[in-house]
mmCIF file with all atom_site columns, C-alpha atoms in Angstrom:
data_model
loop_
_atom_site.group_PDB
_atom_site.id
_atom_site.type_symbol
_atom_site.label_atom_id
_atom_site.label_alt_id
_atom_site.label_comp_id
_atom_site.label_asym_id
_atom_site.label_entity_id
_atom_site.label_seq_id
_atom_site.pdbx_PDB_ins_code
_atom_site.Cartn_x
_atom_site.Cartn_y
_atom_site.Cartn_z
_atom_site.occupancy
_atom_site.B_iso_or_equiv
_atom_site.pdbx_formal_charge
_atom_site.auth_seq_id
_atom_site.auth_comp_id
_atom_site.auth_asym_id
_atom_site.auth_atom_id
_atom_site.pdbx_PDB_model_num
ATOM 1   C CA . MET E 1 1   ? 152.577 122.063 142.459 1.00 51.00 ? 1   MET E CA 1
ATOM 2   C CA . ASP E 1 2   ? 151.563 125.464 141.128 1.00 58.00 ? 2   ASP E CA 1
ATOM 3   C CA . ALA E 1 3   ? 149.603 128.297 142.678 1.00 58.00 ? 3   ALA E CA 1
ATOM 4   C CA . ASP E 1 4   ? 146.399 127.317 140.866 1.00 60.00 ? 4   ASP E CA 1
ATOM 5   C CA . TYR E 1 5   ? 146.463 123.940 142.628 1.00 59.00 ? 5   TYR E CA 1
ATOM 6   C CA . PHE E 1 6   ? 146.656 125.536 146.064 1.00 60.00 ? 6   PHE E CA 1
ATOM 7   C CA . VAL E 1 7   ? 143.965 128.077 145.202 1.00 61.00 ? 7   VAL E CA 1
ATOM 8   C CA . GLY E 1 8   ? 141.715 125.233 144.096 1.00 63.00 ? 8   GLY E CA 1
ATOM 9   C CA . LEU E 1 9   ? 142.497 123.277 147.248 1.00 62.00 ? 9   LEU E CA 1
ATOM 10  C CA . ILE E 1 10  ? 141.645 126.235 149.479 1.00 70.00 ? 10  ILE E CA 1
ATOM 11  C CA . GLN E 1 11  ? 138.434 126.951 147.575 1.00 70.00 ? 11  GLN E CA 1
ATOM 12  C CA . GLY E 1 12  ? 137.430 123.289 147.817 1.00 71.00 ? 12  GLY E CA 1
ATOM 13  C CA . ALA E 1 13  ? 137.985 123.315 151.576 1.00 72.00 ? 13  ALA E CA 1
ATOM 14  C CA . THR E 1 14  ? 136.185 126.586 152.242 1.00 80.00 ? 14  THR E CA 1
ATOM 15  C CA . VAL E 1 15  ? 132.960 125.504 150.523 1.00 85.00 ? 15  VAL E CA 1
ATOM 16  C CA . TRP E 1 16  ? 132.640 122.931 153.317 1.00 82.00 ? 16  TRP E CA 1
ATOM 17  C CA . ILE E 1 17  ? 134.395 124.646 156.230 1.00 83.00 ? 17  ILE E CA 1
ATOM 18  C CA . ILE E 1 18  ? 132.337 127.854 156.026 1.00 88.00 ? 18  ILE E CA 1
ATOM 19  C CA . PRO E 1 19  ? 128.930 126.080 155.967 1.00 90.00 ? 19  PRO E CA 1
ATOM 20  C CA . VAL E 1 20  ? 129.929 123.707 158.785 1.00 85.00 ? 20  VAL E CA 1
ATOM 21  C CA . ILE E 1 21  ? 131.098 126.539 161.043 1.00 87.00 ? 21  ILE E CA 1
ATOM 22  C CA . LEU E 1 22  ? 128.044 128.696 160.288 1.00 91.00 ? 22  LEU E CA 1
ATOM 23  C CA . ALA E 1 23  ? 125.595 125.842 160.869 1.00 91.00 ? 23  ALA E CA 1
ATOM 24  C CA . ILE E 1 24  ? 127.109 124.611 164.123 1.00 88.00 ? 24  ILE E CA 1
ATOM 25  C CA . THR E 1 25  ? 127.770 128.089 165.523 1.00 90.00 ? 25  THR E CA 1
ATOM 26  C CA . LEU E 1 26  ? 124.195 129.250 164.986 1.00 93.00 ? 26  LEU E CA 1
ATOM 27  C CA . HIS E 1 27  ? 122.855 125.976 166.373 1.00 94.00 ? 27  HIS E CA 1
ATOM 28  C CA . GLU E 1 28  ? 124.729 126.325 169.665 1.00 93.00 ? 28  GLU E CA 1
ATOM 29  C CA . ALA E 1 29  ? 124.120 130.071 169.988 1.00 94.00 ? 29  ALA E CA 1
ATOM 30  C CA . ALA E 1 30  ? 120.397 129.412 169.526 1.00 96.00 ? 30  ALA E CA 1
ATOM 31  C CA . HIS E 1 31  ? 120.393 126.963 172.451 1.00 96.00 ? 31  HIS E CA 1
ATOM 32  C CA . GLY E 1 32  ? 122.086 129.564 174.660 1.00 95.00 ? 32  GLY E CA 1
ATOM 33  C CA . TRP E 1 33  ? 119.796 132.377 173.524 1.00 96.00 ? 33  TRP E CA 1
ATOM 34  C CA . ALA E 1 34  ? 116.667 130.320 174.160 1.00 97.00 ? 34  ALA E CA 1
ATOM 35  C CA . ALA E 1 35  ? 117.876 129.286 177.623 1.00 96.00 ? 35  ALA E CA 1
ATOM 36  C CA . SER E 1 36  ? 118.657 132.898 178.483 1.00 96.00 ? 36  SER E CA 1
ATOM 37  C CA . ARG E 1 37  ? 115.230 134.059 177.354 1.00 96.00 ? 37  ARG E CA 1
ATOM 38  C CA . LEU E 1 38  ? 113.585 131.294 179.384 1.00 96.00 ? 38  LEU E CA 1
ATOM 39  C CA . GLY E 1 39  ? 115.312 132.085 182.656 1.00 95.00 ? 39  GLY E CA 1
ATOM 40  C CA . ASP E 1 40  ? 118.755 130.457 182.686 1.00 95.00 ? 40  ASP E CA 1
ATOM 41  C CA . PRO E 1 41  ? 121.600 132.952 182.073 1.00 95.00 ? 41  PRO E CA 1
ATOM 42  C CA . THR E 1 42  ? 124.386 130.334 182.346 1.00 95.00 ? 42  THR E CA 1
ATOM 43  C CA . ALA E 1 43  ? 125.283 130.258 178.647 1.00 93.00 ? 43  ALA E CA 1
ATOM 44  C CA . ARG E 1 44  ? 125.056 134.042 178.325 1.00 93.00 ? 44  ARG E CA 1
ATOM 45  C CA . LEU E 1 45  ? 127.327 134.606 181.329 1.00 94.00 ? 45  LEU E CA 1
ATOM 46  C CA . LEU E 1 46  ? 129.870 132.187 179.839 1.00 92.00 ? 46  LEU E CA 1
ATOM 47  C CA . GLY E 1 47  ? 129.883 134.032 176.514 1.00 93.00 ? 47  GLY E CA 1
ATOM 48  C CA . ARG E 1 48  ? 128.080 131.320 174.570 1.00 92.00 ? 48  ARG E CA 1
ATOM 49  C CA . VAL E 1 49  ? 125.223 133.472 173.279 1.00 92.00 ? 49  VAL E CA 1
ATOM 50  C CA . THR E 1 50  ? 127.363 134.765 170.450 1.00 92.00 ? 50  THR E CA 1
ATOM 51  C CA . LEU E 1 51  ? 127.891 134.253 166.721 1.00 88.00 ? 51  LEU E CA 1
ATOM 52  C CA . ASN E 1 52  ? 131.661 134.170 167.260 1.00 90.00 ? 52  ASN E CA 1
ATOM 53  C CA . PRO E 1 53  ? 132.530 130.614 166.152 1.00 87.00 ? 53  PRO E CA 1
ATOM 54  C CA . LEU E 1 54  ? 135.601 130.511 168.416 1.00 86.00 ? 54  LEU E CA 1
ATOM 55  C CA . ALA E 1 55  ? 133.266 130.351 171.417 1.00 89.00 ? 55  ALA E CA 1
ATOM 56  C CA . HIS E 1 56  ? 131.603 127.188 170.121 1.00 90.00 ? 56  HIS E CA 1
ATOM 57  C CA . ILE E 1 57  ? 134.164 125.240 168.066 1.00 83.00 ? 57  ILE E CA 1
ATOM 58  C CA . ASP E 1 58  ? 135.179 121.792 169.267 1.00 84.00 ? 58  ASP E CA 1
ATOM 59  C CA . PRO E 1 59  ? 138.381 120.841 167.392 1.00 83.00 ? 59  PRO E CA 1
ATOM 60  C CA . PHE E 1 60  ? 137.274 117.252 166.818 1.00 82.00 ? 60  PHE E CA 1
ATOM 61  C CA . GLY E 1 61  ? 133.518 117.636 166.384 1.00 78.00 ? 61  GLY E CA 1
ATOM 62  C CA . THR E 1 62  ? 133.545 120.835 164.349 1.00 76.00 ? 62  THR E CA 1
ATOM 63  C CA . LEU E 1 63  ? 136.594 120.309 162.155 1.00 76.00 ? 63  LEU E CA 1
ATOM 64  C CA . ILE E 1 64  ? 138.153 116.827 162.279 1.00 80.00 ? 64  ILE E CA 1
ATOM 65  C CA . LEU E 1 65  ? 134.974 114.696 162.294 1.00 77.00 ? 65  LEU E CA 1
ATOM 66  C CA . PRO E 1 66  ? 133.301 116.435 159.316 1.00 74.00 ? 66  PRO E CA 1
ATOM 67  C CA . ALA E 1 67  ? 136.590 116.244 157.413 1.00 74.00 ? 67  ALA E CA 1
ATOM 68  C CA . MET E 1 68  ? 136.877 112.512 158.142 1.00 77.00 ? 68  MET E CA 1
ATOM 69  C CA . LEU E 1 69  ? 133.302 111.861 157.020 1.00 73.00 ? 69  LEU E CA 1
ATOM 70  C CA . LEU E 1 70  ? 133.918 113.874 153.861 1.00 69.00 ? 70  LEU E CA 1
ATOM 71  C CA . ILE E 1 71  ? 137.093 111.925 153.061 1.00 73.00 ? 71  ILE E CA 1
ATOM 72  C CA . MET E 1 72  ? 135.342 108.608 153.807 1.00 70.00 ? 72  MET E CA 1
ATOM 73  C CA . LYS E 1 73  ? 132.426 109.600 151.557 1.00 66.00 ? 73  LYS E CA 1
ATOM 74  C CA . ALA E 1 74  ? 129.978 108.918 154.378 1.00 64.00 ? 74  ALA E CA 1
ATOM 75  C CA . PRO E 1 75  ? 126.218 108.844 153.629 1.00 58.00 ? 75  PRO E CA 1
ATOM 76  C CA . PHE E 1 76  ? 125.902 112.291 155.209 1.00 59.00 ? 76  PHE E CA 1
ATOM 77  C CA . LEU E 1 77  ? 128.057 114.945 156.801 1.00 62.00 ? 77  LEU E CA 1
ATOM 78  C CA . PHE E 1 78  ? 127.599 116.250 160.323 1.00 63.00 ? 78  PHE E CA 1
ATOM 79  C CA . GLY E 1 79  ? 129.539 117.606 163.241 1.00 65.00 ? 79  GLY E CA 1
ATOM 80  C CA . TYR E 1 80  ? 129.080 119.116 166.647 1.00 73.00 ? 80  TYR E CA 1
ATOM 81  C CA . ALA E 1 81  ? 130.348 121.963 168.784 1.00 81.00 ? 81  ALA E CA 1
ATOM 82  C CA . LYS E 1 82  ? 131.068 122.345 172.474 1.00 86.00 ? 82  LYS E CA 1
ATOM 83  C CA . PRO E 1 83  ? 127.738 121.729 174.254 1.00 84.00 ? 83  PRO E CA 1
ATOM 84  C CA . VAL E 1 84  ? 126.074 124.884 175.539 1.00 89.00 ? 84  VAL E CA 1
ATOM 85  C CA . PRO E 1 85  ? 125.711 124.642 179.345 1.00 90.00 ? 85  PRO E CA 1
ATOM 86  C CA . VAL E 1 86  ? 122.101 124.854 180.479 1.00 91.00 ? 86  VAL E CA 1
ATOM 87  C CA . ASN E 1 87  ? 120.948 124.660 184.095 1.00 92.00 ? 87  ASN E CA 1
ATOM 88  C CA . PHE E 1 88  ? 117.463 123.277 183.536 1.00 88.00 ? 88  PHE E CA 1
ATOM 89  C CA . SER E 1 89  ? 116.462 123.884 187.153 1.00 90.00 ? 89  SER E CA 1
ATOM 90  C CA . ARG E 1 90  ? 116.781 127.641 186.555 1.00 95.00 ? 90  ARG E CA 1
ATOM 91  C CA . LEU E 1 91  ? 114.375 127.665 183.625 1.00 94.00 ? 91  LEU E CA 1
ATOM 92  C CA . ASN E 1 92  ? 110.975 129.254 184.262 1.00 95.00 ? 92  ASN E CA 1
ATOM 93  C CA . ASN E 1 93  ? 109.162 125.990 183.510 1.00 95.00 ? 93  ASN E CA 1
ATOM 94  C CA . PRO E 1 94  ? 111.908 123.330 183.481 1.00 91.00 ? 94  PRO E CA 1
ATOM 95  C CA . ARG E 1 95  ? 110.119 120.536 181.626 1.00 90.00 ? 95  ARG E CA 1
ATOM 96  C CA . ARG E 1 96  ? 108.462 122.706 178.977 1.00 94.00 ? 96  ARG E CA 1
ATOM 97  C CA . ASP E 1 97  ? 111.438 125.013 178.564 1.00 96.00 ? 97  ASP E CA 1
ATOM 98  C CA . MET E 1 98  ? 113.884 122.102 178.243 1.00 94.00 ? 98  MET E CA 1
ATOM 99  C CA . ALA E 1 99  ? 112.004 121.111 175.087 1.00 95.00 ? 99  ALA E CA 1
ATOM 100 C CA . LEU E 1 100 ? 111.994 124.694 173.788 1.00 97.00 ? 100 LEU E CA 1
ATOM 101 C CA . VAL E 1 101 ? 115.741 125.087 174.378 1.00 96.00 ? 101 VAL E CA 1
ATOM 102 C CA . ALA E 1 102 ? 116.358 121.795 172.567 1.00 96.00 ? 102 ALA E CA 1
ATOM 103 C CA . LEU E 1 103 ? 114.137 122.809 169.625 1.00 97.00 ? 103 LEU E CA 1
ATOM 104 C CA . ALA E 1 104 ? 115.938 126.135 169.235 1.00 97.00 ? 104 ALA E CA 1
ATOM 105 C CA . GLY E 1 105 ? 119.015 124.449 167.722 1.00 95.00 ? 105 GLY E CA 1
ATOM 106 C CA . PRO E 1 106 ? 117.307 122.537 164.876 1.00 96.00 ? 106 PRO E CA 1
ATOM 107 C CA . ALA E 1 107 ? 114.974 125.499 164.306 1.00 97.00 ? 107 ALA E CA 1
ATOM 108 C CA . SER E 1 108 ? 118.007 127.746 163.750 1.00 97.00 ? 108 SER E CA 1
ATOM 109 C CA . ASN E 1 109 ? 119.372 125.264 161.194 1.00 97.00 ? 109 ASN E CA 1
ATOM 110 C CA . ILE E 1 110 ? 116.100 125.230 159.280 1.00 97.00 ? 110 ILE E CA 1
ATOM 111 C CA . LEU E 1 111 ? 116.087 129.038 159.334 1.00 97.00 ? 111 LEU E CA 1
ATOM 112 C CA . LEU E 1 112 ? 119.642 129.117 157.973 1.00 97.00 ? 112 LEU E CA 1
ATOM 113 C CA . ALA E 1 113 ? 118.655 126.647 155.238 1.00 97.00 ? 113 ALA E CA 1
ATOM 114 C CA . ILE E 1 114 ? 115.821 129.003 154.264 1.00 98.00 ? 114 ILE E CA 1
ATOM 115 C CA . VAL E 1 115 ? 118.266 131.928 154.150 1.00 97.00 ? 115 VAL E CA 1
ATOM 116 C CA . ALA E 1 116 ? 120.611 129.885 151.935 1.00 97.00 ? 116 ALA E CA 1
ATOM 117 C CA . ALA E 1 117 ? 117.719 129.055 149.595 1.00 97.00 ? 117 ALA E CA 1
ATOM 118 C CA . LEU E 1 118 ? 116.758 132.730 149.372 1.00 97.00 ? 118 LEU E CA 1
ATOM 119 C CA . LEU E 1 119 ? 120.354 133.744 148.668 1.00 96.00 ? 119 LEU E CA 1
ATOM 120 C CA . PHE E 1 120 ? 120.351 131.544 145.572 1.00 94.00 ? 120 PHE E CA 1
ATOM 121 C CA . HIS E 1 121 ? 118.282 134.312 143.983 1.00 95.00 ? 121 HIS E CA 1
ATOM 122 C CA . THR E 1 122 ? 121.293 136.650 144.294 1.00 93.00 ? 122 THR E CA 1
ATOM 123 C CA . VAL E 1 123 ? 123.766 134.426 142.427 1.00 91.00 ? 123 VAL E CA 1
ATOM 124 C CA . ASP E 1 124 ? 123.395 136.447 139.215 1.00 90.00 ? 124 ASP E CA 1
ATOM 125 C CA . LEU E 1 125 ? 124.566 139.527 141.125 1.00 89.00 ? 125 LEU E CA 1
ATOM 126 C CA . MET E 1 126 ? 127.895 137.917 142.057 1.00 85.00 ? 126 MET E CA 1
ATOM 127 C CA . PRO E 1 127 ? 131.085 138.604 140.040 1.00 86.00 ? 127 PRO E CA 1
ATOM 128 C CA . SER E 1 128 ? 131.810 135.746 137.650 1.00 83.00 ? 128 SER E CA 1
ATOM 129 C CA . VAL E 1 129 ? 135.083 134.933 139.427 1.00 80.00 ? 129 VAL E CA 1
ATOM 130 C CA . VAL E 1 130 ? 133.264 133.924 142.617 1.00 82.00 ? 130 VAL E CA 1
ATOM 131 C CA . ASP E 1 131 ? 129.821 132.850 141.450 1.00 86.00 ? 131 ASP E CA 1
ATOM 132 C CA . GLU E 1 132 ? 130.612 129.104 141.349 1.00 89.00 ? 132 GLU E CA 1
ATOM 133 C CA . TRP E 1 133 ? 132.289 129.277 144.777 1.00 89.00 ? 133 TRP E CA 1
ATOM 134 C CA . PHE E 1 134 ? 129.265 131.179 146.115 1.00 92.00 ? 134 PHE E CA 1
ATOM 135 C CA . VAL E 1 135 ? 126.840 128.597 144.698 1.00 93.00 ? 135 VAL E CA 1
ATOM 136 C CA . GLU E 1 136 ? 128.800 125.702 146.233 1.00 93.00 ? 136 GLU E CA 1
ATOM 137 C CA . ASN E 1 137 ? 128.784 127.417 149.634 1.00 94.00 ? 137 ASN E CA 1
ATOM 138 C CA . LEU E 1 138 ? 125.035 127.992 149.445 1.00 95.00 ? 138 LEU E CA 1
ATOM 139 C CA . ARG E 1 139 ? 124.360 124.437 148.275 1.00 95.00 ? 139 ARG E CA 1
ATOM 140 C CA . ASN E 1 140 ? 126.406 122.967 151.116 1.00 93.00 ? 140 ASN E CA 1
ATOM 141 C CA . LEU E 1 141 ? 124.976 125.420 153.646 1.00 95.00 ? 141 LEU E CA 1
ATOM 142 C CA . PHE E 1 142 ? 121.466 124.409 152.606 1.00 97.00 ? 142 PHE E CA 1
ATOM 143 C CA . LEU E 1 143 ? 122.152 120.676 152.792 1.00 93.00 ? 143 LEU E CA 1
ATOM 144 C CA . LEU E 1 144 ? 124.258 120.680 155.962 1.00 91.00 ? 144 LEU E CA 1
ATOM 145 C CA . ASN E 1 145 ? 121.699 122.651 157.917 1.00 95.00 ? 145 ASN E CA 1
ATOM 146 C CA . LEU E 1 146 ? 118.907 120.294 156.933 1.00 95.00 ? 146 LEU E CA 1
ATOM 147 C CA . VAL E 1 147 ? 121.026 117.260 157.852 1.00 91.00 ? 147 VAL E CA 1
ATOM 148 C CA . LEU E 1 148 ? 121.932 118.810 161.208 1.00 91.00 ? 148 LEU E CA 1
ATOM 149 C CA . ALA E 1 149 ? 118.301 119.653 161.922 1.00 95.00 ? 149 ALA E CA 1
ATOM 150 C CA . VAL E 1 150 ? 117.069 116.143 161.083 1.00 94.00 ? 150 VAL E CA 1
ATOM 151 C CA . PHE E 1 151 ? 119.971 114.339 162.773 1.00 90.00 ? 151 PHE E CA 1
ATOM 152 C CA . ASN E 1 152 ? 119.602 116.343 165.974 1.00 92.00 ? 152 ASN E CA 1
ATOM 153 C CA . MET E 1 153 ? 115.874 115.638 166.105 1.00 94.00 ? 153 MET E CA 1
ATOM 154 C CA . LEU E 1 154 ? 116.383 111.872 166.308 1.00 91.00 ? 154 LEU E CA 1
ATOM 155 C CA . PRO E 1 155 ? 114.602 110.981 169.583 1.00 91.00 ? 155 PRO E CA 1
ATOM 156 C CA . ILE E 1 156 ? 117.653 109.731 171.470 1.00 88.00 ? 156 ILE E CA 1
ATOM 157 C CA . PRO E 1 157 ? 119.507 111.704 174.178 1.00 87.00 ? 157 PRO E CA 1
ATOM 158 C CA . PRO E 1 158 ? 121.770 113.648 174.115 1.00 86.00 ? 158 PRO E CA 1
ATOM 159 C CA . LEU E 1 159 ? 120.430 114.757 170.735 1.00 90.00 ? 159 LEU E CA 1
ATOM 160 C CA . ASP E 1 160 ? 117.876 117.554 170.768 1.00 94.00 ? 160 ASP E CA 1
ATOM 161 C CA . GLY E 1 161 ? 115.080 115.196 169.802 1.00 94.00 ? 161 GLY E CA 1
ATOM 162 C CA . GLY E 1 162 ? 115.944 113.063 172.814 1.00 92.00 ? 162 GLY E CA 1
ATOM 163 C CA . ARG E 1 163 ? 115.678 116.097 175.087 1.00 92.00 ? 163 ARG E CA 1
ATOM 164 C CA . VAL E 1 164 ? 112.261 116.892 173.626 1.00 94.00 ? 164 VAL E CA 1
ATOM 165 C CA . LEU E 1 165 ? 111.183 113.270 174.139 1.00 94.00 ? 165 LEU E CA 1
ATOM 166 C CA . VAL E 1 166 ? 112.291 113.360 177.788 1.00 92.00 ? 166 VAL E CA 1
ATOM 167 C CA . ALA E 1 167 ? 110.331 116.581 178.274 1.00 92.00 ? 167 ALA E CA 1
ATOM 168 C CA . VAL E 1 168 ? 107.038 115.148 177.001 1.00 91.00 ? 168 VAL E CA 1
ATOM 169 C CA . LEU E 1 169 ? 107.165 111.621 178.422 1.00 93.00 ? 169 LEU E CA 1
ATOM 170 C CA . PRO E 1 170 ? 105.683 110.696 181.823 1.00 91.00 ? 170 PRO E CA 1
ATOM 171 C CA . ASP E 1 171 ? 108.246 110.836 184.620 1.00 88.00 ? 171 ASP E CA 1
ATOM 172 C CA . ALA E 1 172 ? 108.911 107.086 184.798 1.00 88.00 ? 172 ALA E CA 1
ATOM 173 C CA . LEU E 1 173 ? 109.556 106.754 181.066 1.00 90.00 ? 173 LEU E CA 1
ATOM 174 C CA . ALA E 1 174 ? 111.394 110.077 180.877 1.00 89.00 ? 174 ALA E CA 1
ATOM 175 C CA . TRP E 1 175 ? 113.868 108.898 183.509 1.00 89.00 ? 175 TRP E CA 1
ATOM 176 C CA . ARG E 1 176 ? 114.594 105.704 181.565 1.00 88.00 ? 176 ARG E CA 1
ATOM 177 C CA . VAL E 1 177 ? 115.127 107.560 178.290 1.00 88.00 ? 177 VAL E CA 1
ATOM 178 C CA . ALA E 1 178 ? 117.317 110.174 179.994 1.00 86.00 ? 178 ALA E CA 1
ATOM 179 C CA . ARG E 1 179 ? 119.649 107.379 181.147 1.00 86.00 ? 179 ARG E CA 1
ATOM 180 C CA . LEU E 1 180 ? 120.693 106.953 177.498 1.00 82.00 ? 180 LEU E CA 1
ATOM 181 C CA . GLU E 1 181 ? 122.403 110.355 177.639 1.00 81.00 ? 181 GLU E CA 1
ATOM 182 C CA . ARG E 1 182 ? 125.966 109.038 177.864 1.00 78.00 ? 182 ARG E CA 1
ATOM 183 C CA . ALA E 1 183 ? 125.684 106.287 175.275 1.00 80.00 ? 183 ALA E CA 1
ATOM 184 C CA . GLY E 1 184 ? 122.993 107.655 172.973 1.00 79.00 ? 184 GLY E CA 1
ATOM 185 C CA . LEU E 1 185 ? 125.225 109.369 170.436 1.00 76.00 ? 185 LEU E CA 1
ATOM 186 C CA . VAL E 1 186 ? 127.478 106.321 170.158 1.00 81.00 ? 186 VAL E CA 1
ATOM 187 C CA . VAL E 1 187 ? 124.412 104.122 169.579 1.00 82.00 ? 187 VAL E CA 1
ATOM 188 C CA . VAL E 1 188 ? 123.151 106.427 166.818 1.00 81.00 ? 188 VAL E CA 1
ATOM 189 C CA . ILE E 1 189 ? 126.514 106.458 165.028 1.00 77.00 ? 189 ILE E CA 1
ATOM 190 C CA . LEU E 1 190 ? 126.834 102.666 165.292 1.00 82.00 ? 190 LEU E CA 1
ATOM 191 C CA . VAL E 1 191 ? 123.340 102.175 163.877 1.00 79.00 ? 191 VAL E CA 1
ATOM 192 C CA . LEU E 1 192 ? 123.883 104.625 161.026 1.00 77.00 ? 192 LEU E CA 1
ATOM 193 C CA . PHE E 1 193 ? 127.371 103.479 160.040 1.00 74.00 ? 193 PHE E CA 1
ATOM 194 C CA . LEU E 1 194 ? 128.509 100.202 161.600 1.00 77.00 ? 194 LEU E CA 1
ATOM 195 C CA . VAL E 1 195 ? 125.325 98.150  161.160 1.00 79.00 ? 195 VAL E CA 1
ATOM 196 C CA . PRO E 1 196 ? 124.935 99.055  157.442 1.00 79.00 ? 196 PRO E CA 1
ATOM 197 C CA . PHE E 1 197 ? 128.645 98.325  156.913 1.00 77.00 ? 197 PHE E CA 1
ATOM 198 C CA . ILE E 1 198 ? 128.376 94.881  158.521 1.00 82.00 ? 198 ILE E CA 1
ATOM 199 C CA . ALA E 1 199 ? 125.193 94.169  156.571 1.00 80.00 ? 199 ALA E CA 1
ATOM 200 C CA . GLY E 1 200 ? 126.994 95.117  153.350 1.00 80.00 ? 200 GLY E CA 1
ATOM 201 C CA . GLN E 1 201 ? 129.822 92.717  154.143 1.00 81.00 ? 201 GLN E CA 1
ATOM 202 C CA . LEU E 1 202 ? 127.227 89.988  154.558 1.00 83.00 ? 202 LEU E CA 1
ATOM 203 C CA . GLY E 1 203 ? 125.656 90.801  151.222 1.00 83.00 ? 203 GLY E CA 1
ATOM 204 C CA . PHE E 1 204 ? 122.648 92.747  152.488 1.00 82.00 ? 204 PHE E CA 1
ATOM 205 C CA . THR E 1 205 ? 121.688 96.324  151.738 1.00 80.00 ? 205 THR E CA 1
ATOM 206 C CA . LEU E 1 206 ? 120.633 98.121  154.906 1.00 80.00 ? 206 LEU E CA 1
ATOM 207 C CA . ASP E 1 207 ? 120.613 101.856 154.299 1.00 80.00 ? 207 ASP E CA 1
ATOM 208 C CA . ILE E 1 208 ? 119.302 103.130 157.630 1.00 80.00 ? 208 ILE E CA 1
ATOM 209 C CA . ALA E 1 209 ? 120.507 106.667 156.926 1.00 79.00 ? 209 ALA E CA 1
ATOM 210 C CA . SER E 1 210 ? 118.175 106.881 153.919 1.00 81.00 ? 210 SER E CA 1
ATOM 211 C CA . VAL E 1 211 ? 115.179 106.242 156.156 1.00 84.00 ? 211 VAL E CA 1
ATOM 212 C CA . LEU E 1 212 ? 116.177 108.248 159.225 1.00 86.00 ? 212 LEU E CA 1
ATOM 213 C CA . ILE E 1 213 ? 118.099 111.104 157.591 1.00 88.00 ? 213 ILE E CA 1
ATOM 214 C CA . TRP E 1 214 ? 117.718 111.464 153.835 1.00 88.00 ? 214 TRP E CA 1
ATOM 215 C CA . GLY E 1 215 ? 113.963 110.890 153.681 1.00 92.00 ? 215 GLY E CA 1
ATOM 216 C CA . PRO E 1 216 ? 113.144 113.740 156.094 1.00 94.00 ? 216 PRO E CA 1
ATOM 217 C CA . VAL E 1 217 ? 115.917 115.918 154.573 1.00 95.00 ? 217 VAL E CA 1
ATOM 218 C CA . ASP E 1 218 ? 114.428 115.519 151.084 1.00 96.00 ? 218 ASP E CA 1
ATOM 219 C CA . ALA E 1 219 ? 110.950 116.346 152.400 1.00 96.00 ? 219 ALA E CA 1
ATOM 220 C CA . LEU E 1 220 ? 112.183 119.479 154.189 1.00 96.00 ? 220 LEU E CA 1
ATOM 221 C CA . ALA E 1 221 ? 114.203 120.534 151.151 1.00 97.00 ? 221 ALA E CA 1
ATOM 222 C CA . SER E 1 222 ? 111.145 120.256 148.910 1.00 97.00 ? 222 SER E CA 1
ATOM 223 C CA . VAL E 1 223 ? 109.056 122.420 151.256 1.00 97.00 ? 223 VAL E CA 1
ATOM 224 C CA . ILE E 1 224 ? 111.760 125.084 151.591 1.00 97.00 ? 224 ILE E CA 1
ATOM 225 C CA . LYS E 1 225 ? 112.379 125.191 147.841 1.00 96.00 ? 225 LYS E CA 1
ATOM 226 C CA . ALA E 1 226 ? 108.676 125.658 147.266 1.00 97.00 ? 226 ALA E CA 1
ATOM 227 C CA . ILE E 1 227 ? 108.274 128.520 149.734 1.00 96.00 ? 227 ILE E CA 1
ATOM 228 C CA . THR E 1 228 ? 111.441 130.275 148.537 1.00 96.00 ? 228 THR E CA 1
ATOM 229 C CA . GLY E 1 229 ? 110.518 130.158 144.864 1.00 92.00 ? 229 GLY E CA 1
ATOM 230 C CA . HIS E 1 230 ? 112.738 127.365 143.517 1.00 84.00 ? 230 HIS E CA 1
#
């Protein structure tokens, strides 16, 4: 194997690794920043309100899981970082602020997708030796952030959308939804991957990800492309 092979391998890895780390790092830092601004300094005191990815990386969720999904050619790529600790009882208005802290993560991903879209206008300024690599990074950064934003807004705890749902529901219903916290993520993954797989083995097409993920992602992408001049 020659040097060109290894250079190509490294370049192919970095166009996914860099966007994944950027997207997840900003997402978690945004949760911590919002909590700090709203009265709970827990994340800030633990060094989680930072853009240093080492403070947020979870070896499995940030690196191994996205790599596995990429190798398996999954319908979409996502990952997660170490959860940012938030003491909701210390927030100024716990119920309202819980929703705002949850929304901060997906909002940061949409913002990063907008930045990626804007940076496409600078591609012609890049040296020819890196312009294709730069474009691939921007394309993946754009897509990954939209997928993370949409996925995290699914209304099932412990996803951000689930936290928002708990915050707006009446107490009795909120308590019942909150009880899904431990199993919610497993349920989502089973519904998105296992159920369509089983349906396919039985001869049925059941592309749940297209409805729950790709439909909203395409809609968001169209809006962002329009406002950023694409």
